GROMACS .gro file of C-alpha atoms in nm:
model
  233
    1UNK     CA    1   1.588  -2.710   4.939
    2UNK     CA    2   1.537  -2.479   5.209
    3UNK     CA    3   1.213  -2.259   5.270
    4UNK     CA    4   1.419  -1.919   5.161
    5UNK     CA    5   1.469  -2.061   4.845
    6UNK     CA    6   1.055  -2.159   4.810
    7UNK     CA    7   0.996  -1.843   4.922
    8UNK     CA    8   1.146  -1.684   4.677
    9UNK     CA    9   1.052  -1.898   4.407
   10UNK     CA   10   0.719  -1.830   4.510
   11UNK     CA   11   0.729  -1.464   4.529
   12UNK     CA   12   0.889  -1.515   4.186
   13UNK     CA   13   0.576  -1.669   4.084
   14UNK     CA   14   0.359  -1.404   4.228
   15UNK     CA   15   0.519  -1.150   4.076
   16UNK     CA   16   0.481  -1.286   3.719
   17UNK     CA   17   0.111  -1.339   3.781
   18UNK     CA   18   0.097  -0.997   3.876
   19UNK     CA   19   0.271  -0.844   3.567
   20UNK     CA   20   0.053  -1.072   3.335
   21UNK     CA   21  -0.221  -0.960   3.495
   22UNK     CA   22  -0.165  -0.603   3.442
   23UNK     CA   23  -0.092  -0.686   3.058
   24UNK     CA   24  -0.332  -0.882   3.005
   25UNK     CA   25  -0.609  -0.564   2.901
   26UNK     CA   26  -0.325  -0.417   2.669
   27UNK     CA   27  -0.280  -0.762   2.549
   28UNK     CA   28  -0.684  -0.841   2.467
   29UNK     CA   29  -0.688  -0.416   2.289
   30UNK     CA   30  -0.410  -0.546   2.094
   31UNK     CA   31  -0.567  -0.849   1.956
   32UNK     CA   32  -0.858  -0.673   1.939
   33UNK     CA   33  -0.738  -0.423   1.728
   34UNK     CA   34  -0.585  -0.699   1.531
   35UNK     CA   35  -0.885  -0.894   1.479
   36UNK     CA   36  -1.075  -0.504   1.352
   37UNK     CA   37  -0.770  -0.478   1.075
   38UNK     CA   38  -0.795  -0.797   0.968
   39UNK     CA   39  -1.178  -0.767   0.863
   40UNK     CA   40  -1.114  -0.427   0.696
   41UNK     CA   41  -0.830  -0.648   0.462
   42UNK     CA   42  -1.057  -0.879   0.435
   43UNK     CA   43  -1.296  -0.616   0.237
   44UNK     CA   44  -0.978  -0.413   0.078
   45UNK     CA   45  -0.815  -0.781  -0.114
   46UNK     CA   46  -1.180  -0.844  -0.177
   47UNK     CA   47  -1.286  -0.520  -0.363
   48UNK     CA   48  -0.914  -0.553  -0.537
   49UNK     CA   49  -1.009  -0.895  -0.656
   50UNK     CA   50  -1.379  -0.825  -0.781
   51UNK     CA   51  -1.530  -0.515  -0.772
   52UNK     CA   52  -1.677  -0.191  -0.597
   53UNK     CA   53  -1.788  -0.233  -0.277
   54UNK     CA   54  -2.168  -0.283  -0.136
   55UNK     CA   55  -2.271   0.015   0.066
   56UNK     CA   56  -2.263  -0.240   0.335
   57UNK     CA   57  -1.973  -0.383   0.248
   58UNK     CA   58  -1.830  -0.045   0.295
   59UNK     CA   59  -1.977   0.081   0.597
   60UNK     CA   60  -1.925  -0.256   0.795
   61UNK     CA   61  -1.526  -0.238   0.681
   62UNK     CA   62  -1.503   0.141   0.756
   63UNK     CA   63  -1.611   0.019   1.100
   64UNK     CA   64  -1.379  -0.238   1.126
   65UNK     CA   65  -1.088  -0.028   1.014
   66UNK     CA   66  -1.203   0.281   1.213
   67UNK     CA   67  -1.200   0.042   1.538
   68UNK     CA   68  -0.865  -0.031   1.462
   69UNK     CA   69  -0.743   0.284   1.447
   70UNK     CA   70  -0.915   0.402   1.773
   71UNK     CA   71  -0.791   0.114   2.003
   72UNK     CA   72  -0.383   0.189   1.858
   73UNK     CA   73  -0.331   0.469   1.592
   74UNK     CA   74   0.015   0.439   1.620
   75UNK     CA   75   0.052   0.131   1.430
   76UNK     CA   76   0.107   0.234   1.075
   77UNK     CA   77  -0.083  -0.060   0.952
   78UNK     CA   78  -0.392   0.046   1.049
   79UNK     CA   79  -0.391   0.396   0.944
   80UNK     CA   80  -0.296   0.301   0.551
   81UNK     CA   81  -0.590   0.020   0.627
   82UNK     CA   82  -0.839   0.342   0.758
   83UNK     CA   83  -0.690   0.578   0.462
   84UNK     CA   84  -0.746   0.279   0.183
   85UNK     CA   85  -1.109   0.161   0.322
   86UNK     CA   86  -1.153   0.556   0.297
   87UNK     CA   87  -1.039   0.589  -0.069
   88UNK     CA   88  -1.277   0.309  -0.194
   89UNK     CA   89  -1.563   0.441  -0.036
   90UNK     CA   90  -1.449   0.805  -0.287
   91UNK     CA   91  -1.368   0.610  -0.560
   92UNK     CA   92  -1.733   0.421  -0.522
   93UNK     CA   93  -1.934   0.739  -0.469
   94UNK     CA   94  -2.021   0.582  -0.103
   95UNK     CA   95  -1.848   0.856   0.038
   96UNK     CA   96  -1.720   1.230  -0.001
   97UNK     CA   97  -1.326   1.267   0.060
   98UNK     CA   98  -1.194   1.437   0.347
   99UNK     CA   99  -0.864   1.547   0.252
  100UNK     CA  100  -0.733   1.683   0.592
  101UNK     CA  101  -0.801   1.315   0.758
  102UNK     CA  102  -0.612   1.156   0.414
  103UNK     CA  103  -0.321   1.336   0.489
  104UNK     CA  104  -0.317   1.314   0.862
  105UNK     CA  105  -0.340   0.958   0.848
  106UNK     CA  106  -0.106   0.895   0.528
  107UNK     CA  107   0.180   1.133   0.709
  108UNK     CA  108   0.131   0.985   1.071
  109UNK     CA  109   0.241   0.657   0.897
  110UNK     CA  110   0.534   0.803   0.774
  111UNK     CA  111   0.637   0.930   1.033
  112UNK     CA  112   0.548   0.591   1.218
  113UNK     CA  113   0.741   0.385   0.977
  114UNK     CA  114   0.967   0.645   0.768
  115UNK     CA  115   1.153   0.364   0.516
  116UNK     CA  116   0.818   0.180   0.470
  117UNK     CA  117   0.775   0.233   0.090
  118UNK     CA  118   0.429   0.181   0.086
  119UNK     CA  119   0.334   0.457   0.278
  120UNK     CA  120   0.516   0.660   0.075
  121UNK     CA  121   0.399   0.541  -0.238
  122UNK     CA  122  -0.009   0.508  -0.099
  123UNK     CA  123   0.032   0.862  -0.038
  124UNK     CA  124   0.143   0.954  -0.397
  125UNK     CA  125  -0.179   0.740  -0.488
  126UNK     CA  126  -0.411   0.920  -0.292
  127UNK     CA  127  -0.245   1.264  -0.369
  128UNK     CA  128  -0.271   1.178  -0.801
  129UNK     CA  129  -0.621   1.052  -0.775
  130UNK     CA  130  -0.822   1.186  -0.464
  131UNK     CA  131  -0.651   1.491  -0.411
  132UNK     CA  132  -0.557   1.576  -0.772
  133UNK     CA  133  -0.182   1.737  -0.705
  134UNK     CA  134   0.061   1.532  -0.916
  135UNK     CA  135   0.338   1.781  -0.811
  136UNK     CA  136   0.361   1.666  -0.428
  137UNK     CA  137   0.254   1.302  -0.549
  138UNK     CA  138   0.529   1.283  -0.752
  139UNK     CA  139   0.751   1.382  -0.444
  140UNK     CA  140   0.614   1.110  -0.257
  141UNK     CA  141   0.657   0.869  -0.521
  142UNK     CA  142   1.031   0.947  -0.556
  143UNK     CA  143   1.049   0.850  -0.205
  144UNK     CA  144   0.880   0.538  -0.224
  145UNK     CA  145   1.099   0.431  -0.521
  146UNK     CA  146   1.424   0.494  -0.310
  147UNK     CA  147   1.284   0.276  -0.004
  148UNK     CA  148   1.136   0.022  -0.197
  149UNK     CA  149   1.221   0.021  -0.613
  150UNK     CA  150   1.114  -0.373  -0.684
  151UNK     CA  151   0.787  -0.344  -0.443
  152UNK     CA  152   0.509  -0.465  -0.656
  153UNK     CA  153   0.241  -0.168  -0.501
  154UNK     CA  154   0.522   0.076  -0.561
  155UNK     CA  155   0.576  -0.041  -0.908
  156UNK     CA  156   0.174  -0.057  -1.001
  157UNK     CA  157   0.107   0.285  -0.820
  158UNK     CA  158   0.461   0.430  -1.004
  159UNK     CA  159   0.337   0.300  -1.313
  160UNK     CA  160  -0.049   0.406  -1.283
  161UNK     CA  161   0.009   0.791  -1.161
  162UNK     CA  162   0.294   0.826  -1.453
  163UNK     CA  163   0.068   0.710  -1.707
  164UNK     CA  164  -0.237   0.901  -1.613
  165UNK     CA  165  -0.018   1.225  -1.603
  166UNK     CA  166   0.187   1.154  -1.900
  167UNK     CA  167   0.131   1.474  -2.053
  168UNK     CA  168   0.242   1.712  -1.802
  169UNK     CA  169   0.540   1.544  -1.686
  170UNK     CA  170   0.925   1.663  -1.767
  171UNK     CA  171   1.177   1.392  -1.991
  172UNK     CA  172   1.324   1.326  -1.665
  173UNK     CA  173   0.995   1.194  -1.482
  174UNK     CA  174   0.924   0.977  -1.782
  175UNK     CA  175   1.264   0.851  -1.777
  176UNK     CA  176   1.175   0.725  -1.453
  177UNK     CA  177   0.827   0.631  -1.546
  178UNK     CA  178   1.013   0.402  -1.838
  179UNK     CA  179   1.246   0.238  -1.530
  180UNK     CA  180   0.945   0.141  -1.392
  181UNK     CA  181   0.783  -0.048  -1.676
  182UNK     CA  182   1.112  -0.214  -1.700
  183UNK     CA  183   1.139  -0.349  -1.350
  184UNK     CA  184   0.760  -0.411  -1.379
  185UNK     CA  185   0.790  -0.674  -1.730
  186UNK     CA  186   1.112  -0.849  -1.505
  187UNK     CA  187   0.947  -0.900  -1.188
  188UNK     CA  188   0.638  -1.135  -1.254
  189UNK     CA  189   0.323  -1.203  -1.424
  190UNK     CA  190   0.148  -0.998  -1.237
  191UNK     CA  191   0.319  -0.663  -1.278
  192UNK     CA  192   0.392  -0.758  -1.629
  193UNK     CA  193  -0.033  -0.755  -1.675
  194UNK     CA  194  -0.069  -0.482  -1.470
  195UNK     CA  195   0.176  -0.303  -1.739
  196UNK     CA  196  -0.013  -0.427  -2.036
  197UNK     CA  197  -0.356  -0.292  -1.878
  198UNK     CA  198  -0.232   0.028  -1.740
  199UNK     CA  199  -0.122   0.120  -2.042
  200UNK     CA  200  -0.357  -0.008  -2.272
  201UNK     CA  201  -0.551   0.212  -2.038
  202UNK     CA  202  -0.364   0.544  -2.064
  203UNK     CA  203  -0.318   0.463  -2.443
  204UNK     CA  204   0.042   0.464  -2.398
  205UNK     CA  205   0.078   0.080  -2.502
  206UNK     CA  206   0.333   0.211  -2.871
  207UNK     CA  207   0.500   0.444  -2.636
  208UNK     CA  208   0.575   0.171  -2.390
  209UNK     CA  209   0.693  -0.093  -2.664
  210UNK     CA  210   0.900   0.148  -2.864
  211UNK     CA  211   1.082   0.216  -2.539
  212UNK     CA  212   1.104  -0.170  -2.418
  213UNK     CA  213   1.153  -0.277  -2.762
  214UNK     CA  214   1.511  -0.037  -2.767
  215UNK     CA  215   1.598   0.008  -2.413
  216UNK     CA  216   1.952  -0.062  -2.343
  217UNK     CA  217   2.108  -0.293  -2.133
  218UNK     CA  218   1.880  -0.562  -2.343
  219UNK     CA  219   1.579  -0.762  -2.170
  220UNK     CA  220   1.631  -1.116  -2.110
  221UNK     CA  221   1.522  -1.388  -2.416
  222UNK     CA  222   1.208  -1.452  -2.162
  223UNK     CA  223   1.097  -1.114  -2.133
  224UNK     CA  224   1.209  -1.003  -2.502
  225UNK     CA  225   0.949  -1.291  -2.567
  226UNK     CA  226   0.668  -1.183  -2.355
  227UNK     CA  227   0.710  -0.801  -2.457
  228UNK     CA  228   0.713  -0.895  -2.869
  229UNK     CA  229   0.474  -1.169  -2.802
  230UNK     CA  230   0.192  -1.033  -2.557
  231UNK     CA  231   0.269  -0.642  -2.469
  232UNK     CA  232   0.279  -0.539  -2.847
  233UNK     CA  233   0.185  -0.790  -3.043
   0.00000   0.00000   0.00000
């Protein structure tokens, strides 16, 4: 081959060195960042699984989460992760809420990601149960149902802000509150215990199997089973 051609190939080379080398910071912030959301999960699946966080626990994922967040807030992962690690520190009394950061960081994701449903339907969460206005949760909620109507968070959080506000809402939000305990006994175990506890709960549990019980089109024979056998036995 002749020299042009090694020369080239060579300044080929160079070249990529060059461009790696400039990527390779953004690169290491990225999986830095990474590594930061990763621990805060760690905490969040943790707490889900067990129980409140340690005031340790707490401040070391808030840390972790915050990092996160600081190195790229414009992933939409990380500012739910901030936003969650947030709410448990309220809901544990390790922390006093801050509802203009809540709803910066729930409607930057959105806006981020605007067909993720679990942004929509994190928001409703925090709105019912932080921020106490069921109106614009239920807004968000609706949302979250359209982008994502079989998404197991979407179904628990549907099914645990309904409940809890039972009382003040109109025939047609409990008509959709009903479609959601209907997807919820079809789609697993899981959502089908999360049912039976949420409203065993809410003491909603006759309410629930009156309307399962008569709903039309029919349940399967596996879930007619499960609701007569387990949810109201």
């Amino acid at each position: 081959m002749s020299k042009g051609f090694w020369s080239m190939r060579r300044a080929g080379y160079l070249l990529i060195i060059i461009v790696l080398v400039a990527l390779l910071p953004i690169l290491l912030q990225k999986g830095l960042a990474n590594a930061y959301h990763f621990k805060s999960r760690f905490y969040i699946d943790q707490w889900q699984q067990t129980a409140a966080p340690t005031k340790l626990q707490y401040s070391n994922a808030l840390l972790a989460a915050d990092y996160a967040y600081k190195i790229d807030s414009q992933n939409p992962h990380y500012l739910l992760t901030l936003a969650k690690v947030m709410e448990w520190g309220v809901f544990s009394n390790l922390a006093q809420k801050n509802i203009p950061i809540f709803n910066r960081l729930y409607l930057d994701a959105i806006e981020q990601r605007p067909h993720w449903p679990n942004a929509y339907s994190d928001y409703a969460y925090n709105l019912a149960f932080i921020q106490h206005d069921v109106d614009q949760a239920w807004l968000y909620l609706e949302q979250a149902l359209v982008y994502g109507p079989y998404t197991p968070e979407v179904l628990y959080q549907g099914l645990a802000i309904g409940f809890s506000s039972w009382g003040h809402l109109s025939v047609e939000q409990k008509q959709l509150v009903f479609a959601v305990a209907r997807k919820s006994v079809m789609a697993n175990w899981r959502m089908r215990n999360d049912l039976k506890q949420l409203a065993t709960q809410y003491q909603l549990t006759s309410v629930i199997c009156t309307y399962l019980k008569y709903s039309t089109p029919t349940l399967n024979a596996v879930d007619v089973k499960w609701v007569n056998k387990d949810m109201c036995r």
